[in-house]
Short mmCIF file of C-alpha atoms and ligand atoms in Angstrom, two decimals:
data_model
loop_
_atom_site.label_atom_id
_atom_site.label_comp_id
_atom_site.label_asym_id
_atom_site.label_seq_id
_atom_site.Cartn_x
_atom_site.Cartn_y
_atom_site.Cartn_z
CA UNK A 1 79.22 66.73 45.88
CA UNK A 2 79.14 67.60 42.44
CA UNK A 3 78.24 71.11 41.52
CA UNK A 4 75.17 71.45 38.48
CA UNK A 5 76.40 72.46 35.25
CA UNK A 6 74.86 75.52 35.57
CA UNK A 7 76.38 76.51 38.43
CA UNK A 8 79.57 79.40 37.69
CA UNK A 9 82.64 78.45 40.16
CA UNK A 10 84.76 81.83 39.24
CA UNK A 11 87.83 80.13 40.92
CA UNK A 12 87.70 76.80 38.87
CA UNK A 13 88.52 75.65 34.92
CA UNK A 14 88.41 79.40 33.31
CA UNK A 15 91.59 81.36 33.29
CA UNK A 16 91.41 84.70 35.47
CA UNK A 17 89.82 87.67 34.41
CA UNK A 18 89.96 90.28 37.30
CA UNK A 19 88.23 93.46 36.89
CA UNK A 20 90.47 94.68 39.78
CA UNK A 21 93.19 94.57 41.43
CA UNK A 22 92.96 95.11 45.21
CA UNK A 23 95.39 95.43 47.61
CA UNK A 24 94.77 95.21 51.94
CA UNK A 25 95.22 94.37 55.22
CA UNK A 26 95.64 90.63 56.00
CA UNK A 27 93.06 91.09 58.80
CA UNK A 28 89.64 89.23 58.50
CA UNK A 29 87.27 92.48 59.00
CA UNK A 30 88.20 93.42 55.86
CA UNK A 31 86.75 89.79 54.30
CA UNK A 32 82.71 91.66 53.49
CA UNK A 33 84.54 94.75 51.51
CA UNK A 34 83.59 92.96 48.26
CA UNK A 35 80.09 93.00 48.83
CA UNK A 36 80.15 96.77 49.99
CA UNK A 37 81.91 97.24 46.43
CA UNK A 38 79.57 95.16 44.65
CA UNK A 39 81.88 93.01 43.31
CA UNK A 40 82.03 89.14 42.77
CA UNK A 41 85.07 87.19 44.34
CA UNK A 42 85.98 85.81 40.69
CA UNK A 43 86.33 89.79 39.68
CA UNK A 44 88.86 90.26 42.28
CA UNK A 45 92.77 89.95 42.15
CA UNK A 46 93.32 89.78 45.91
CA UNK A 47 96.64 90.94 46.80
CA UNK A 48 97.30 91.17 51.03
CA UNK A 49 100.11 91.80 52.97
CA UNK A 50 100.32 93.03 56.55
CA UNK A 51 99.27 96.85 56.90
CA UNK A 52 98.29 97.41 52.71
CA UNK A 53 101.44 98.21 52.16
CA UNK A 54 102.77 99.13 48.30
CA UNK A 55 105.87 97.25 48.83
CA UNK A 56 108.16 95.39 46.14
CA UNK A 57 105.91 92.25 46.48
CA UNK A 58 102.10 94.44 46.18
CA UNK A 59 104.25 96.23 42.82
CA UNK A 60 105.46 93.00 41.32
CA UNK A 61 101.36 91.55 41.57
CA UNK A 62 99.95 94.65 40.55
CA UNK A 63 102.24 94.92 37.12
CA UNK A 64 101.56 91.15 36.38
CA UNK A 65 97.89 91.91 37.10
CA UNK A 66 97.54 94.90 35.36
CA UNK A 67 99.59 93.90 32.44
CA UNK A 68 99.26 90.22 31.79
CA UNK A 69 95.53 89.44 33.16
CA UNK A 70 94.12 92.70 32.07
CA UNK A 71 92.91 94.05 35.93
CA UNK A 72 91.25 97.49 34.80
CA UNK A 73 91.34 99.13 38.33
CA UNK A 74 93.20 99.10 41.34
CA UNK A 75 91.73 99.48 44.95
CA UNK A 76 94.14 99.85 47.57
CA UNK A 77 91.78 99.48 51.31
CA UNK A 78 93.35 100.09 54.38
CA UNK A 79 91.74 100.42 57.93
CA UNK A 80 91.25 101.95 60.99
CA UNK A 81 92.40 99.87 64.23
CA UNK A 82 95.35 98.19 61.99
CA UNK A 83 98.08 95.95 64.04
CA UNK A 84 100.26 97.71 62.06
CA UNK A 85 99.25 101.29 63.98
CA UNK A 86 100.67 100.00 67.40
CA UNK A 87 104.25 100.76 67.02
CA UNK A 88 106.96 102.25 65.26
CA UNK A 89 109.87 100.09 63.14
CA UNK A 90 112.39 100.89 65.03
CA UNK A 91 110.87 99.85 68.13
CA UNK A 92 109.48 96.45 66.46
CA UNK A 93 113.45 95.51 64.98
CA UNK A 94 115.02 96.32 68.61
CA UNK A 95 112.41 94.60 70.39
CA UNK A 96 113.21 91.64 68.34
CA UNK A 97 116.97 91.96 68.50
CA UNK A 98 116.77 91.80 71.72
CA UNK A 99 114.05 88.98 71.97
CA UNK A 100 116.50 86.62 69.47
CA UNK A 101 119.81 87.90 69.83
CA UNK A 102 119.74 88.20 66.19
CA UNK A 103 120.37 90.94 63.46
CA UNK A 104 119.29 89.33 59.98
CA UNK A 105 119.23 91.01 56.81
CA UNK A 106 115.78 90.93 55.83
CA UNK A 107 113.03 92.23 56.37
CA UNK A 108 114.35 95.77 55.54
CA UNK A 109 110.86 97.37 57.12
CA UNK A 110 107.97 96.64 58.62
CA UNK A 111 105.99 99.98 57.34
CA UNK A 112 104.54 100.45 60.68
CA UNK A 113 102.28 103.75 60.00
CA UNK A 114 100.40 106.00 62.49
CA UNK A 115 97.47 107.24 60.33
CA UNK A 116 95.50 105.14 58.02
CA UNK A 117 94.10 107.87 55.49
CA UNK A 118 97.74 109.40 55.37
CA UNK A 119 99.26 106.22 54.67
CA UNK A 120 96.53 105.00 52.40
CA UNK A 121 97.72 108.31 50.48
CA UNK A 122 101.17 107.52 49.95
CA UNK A 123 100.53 104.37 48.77
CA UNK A 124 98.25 105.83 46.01
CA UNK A 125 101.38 107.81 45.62
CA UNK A 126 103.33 104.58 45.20
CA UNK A 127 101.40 102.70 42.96
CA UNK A 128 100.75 106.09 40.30
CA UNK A 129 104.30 106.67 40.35
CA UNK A 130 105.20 103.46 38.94
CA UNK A 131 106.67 103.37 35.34
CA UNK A 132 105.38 99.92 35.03
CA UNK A 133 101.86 100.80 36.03
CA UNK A 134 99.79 102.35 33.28
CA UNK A 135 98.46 105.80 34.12
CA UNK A 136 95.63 104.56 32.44
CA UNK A 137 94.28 102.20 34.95
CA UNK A 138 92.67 104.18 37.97
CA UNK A 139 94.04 103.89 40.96
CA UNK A 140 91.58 104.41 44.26
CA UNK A 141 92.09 104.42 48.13
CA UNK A 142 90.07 103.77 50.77
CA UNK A 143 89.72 103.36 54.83
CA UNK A 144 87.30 100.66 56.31
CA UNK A 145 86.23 101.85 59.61
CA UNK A 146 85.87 98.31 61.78
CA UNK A 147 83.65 100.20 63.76
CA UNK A 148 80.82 101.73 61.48
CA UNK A 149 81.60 99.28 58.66
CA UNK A 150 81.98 102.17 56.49
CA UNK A 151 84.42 102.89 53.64
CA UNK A 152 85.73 106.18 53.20
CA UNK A 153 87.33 107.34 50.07
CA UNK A 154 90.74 108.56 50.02
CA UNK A 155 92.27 111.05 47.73
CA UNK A 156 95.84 111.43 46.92
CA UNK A 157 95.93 114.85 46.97
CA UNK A 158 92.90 116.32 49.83
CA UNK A 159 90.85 114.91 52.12
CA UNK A 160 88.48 111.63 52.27
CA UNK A 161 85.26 110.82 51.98
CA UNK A 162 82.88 108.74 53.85
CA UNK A 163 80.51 106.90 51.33
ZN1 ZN B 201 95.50 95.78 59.24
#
């Protein structure tokens, strides 16, 4: 089916234009945050790894977003009831060591974490510190509770904020 020519398909024949950059948990409760936001899908430059970590991959996307398609913001959202709360690295590299028989190189860490606000801190930490990453682009965390559906506002320096 054709779509009318009225009809605006952010995802097709336009270059991107984010807004802003956000950065979360692969997990699907997190798939409504836009609307919570108020933000359109097509504003969006969705970056998601496995626990919202700031790693070398979430740095390399957020320079090239920042810096070549003009994101103005960046949203890092993690969550309460994360996969990634459930145990520690070390346990996770033993357990498969001794699962395989195997030691590979790679990965180097998993970035298991115990609390989501504290964690959601340091990587507001991680992204501000960047020398790539203009200190003029805000930088805001948050925790989605899976529960209440609620986003609470992280600081990097006190406590959060439910909204
Ligand atoms: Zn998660």
């Amino acid at each position: 089916m054709q779509p009318s020519p009225t009809t605006t398909d952010p995802g097709r024949g336009r270059p991107a234009a984010p807004k802003i950059a956000r950065v979360t948990c692969a997990d699907l409760r997190l798939s409504s945050v836009e609307q919570m936001l108020g933000l359109n899908e097509g504003d969006v430059d969705m970056i998601r790894n496995f626990g919202t970590v700031i790693d070398d991959d979430a740095v390399r996307s957020l320079v090239l977003s920042t810096r070549l398609l003009g994101s103005r913001e960046i949203v890092i959202i993690n969550h309460t009831d994360c996969g990634m709360l459930g145990f520690t690295d070390t346990e996770m590299e033993q357990r498969l060591r001794k699962e395989t028989g195997r030691s590979p190189i790679a990965p180097a860490r998993f970035y298991s974490f115990t609390d989501a606000e504290e964690n959601t801190r340091e990587q507001i930490q991680k992204v501000r510190s960047h020398p790539w990453i203009s200190q003029e682009v805000p930088v805001r965390g948050f925790v989605y509770d899976v529960d209440t559906e609620r986003l609470s506002e992280v600081f990097a320096d006190g406590e959060a904020v439910t909204g």
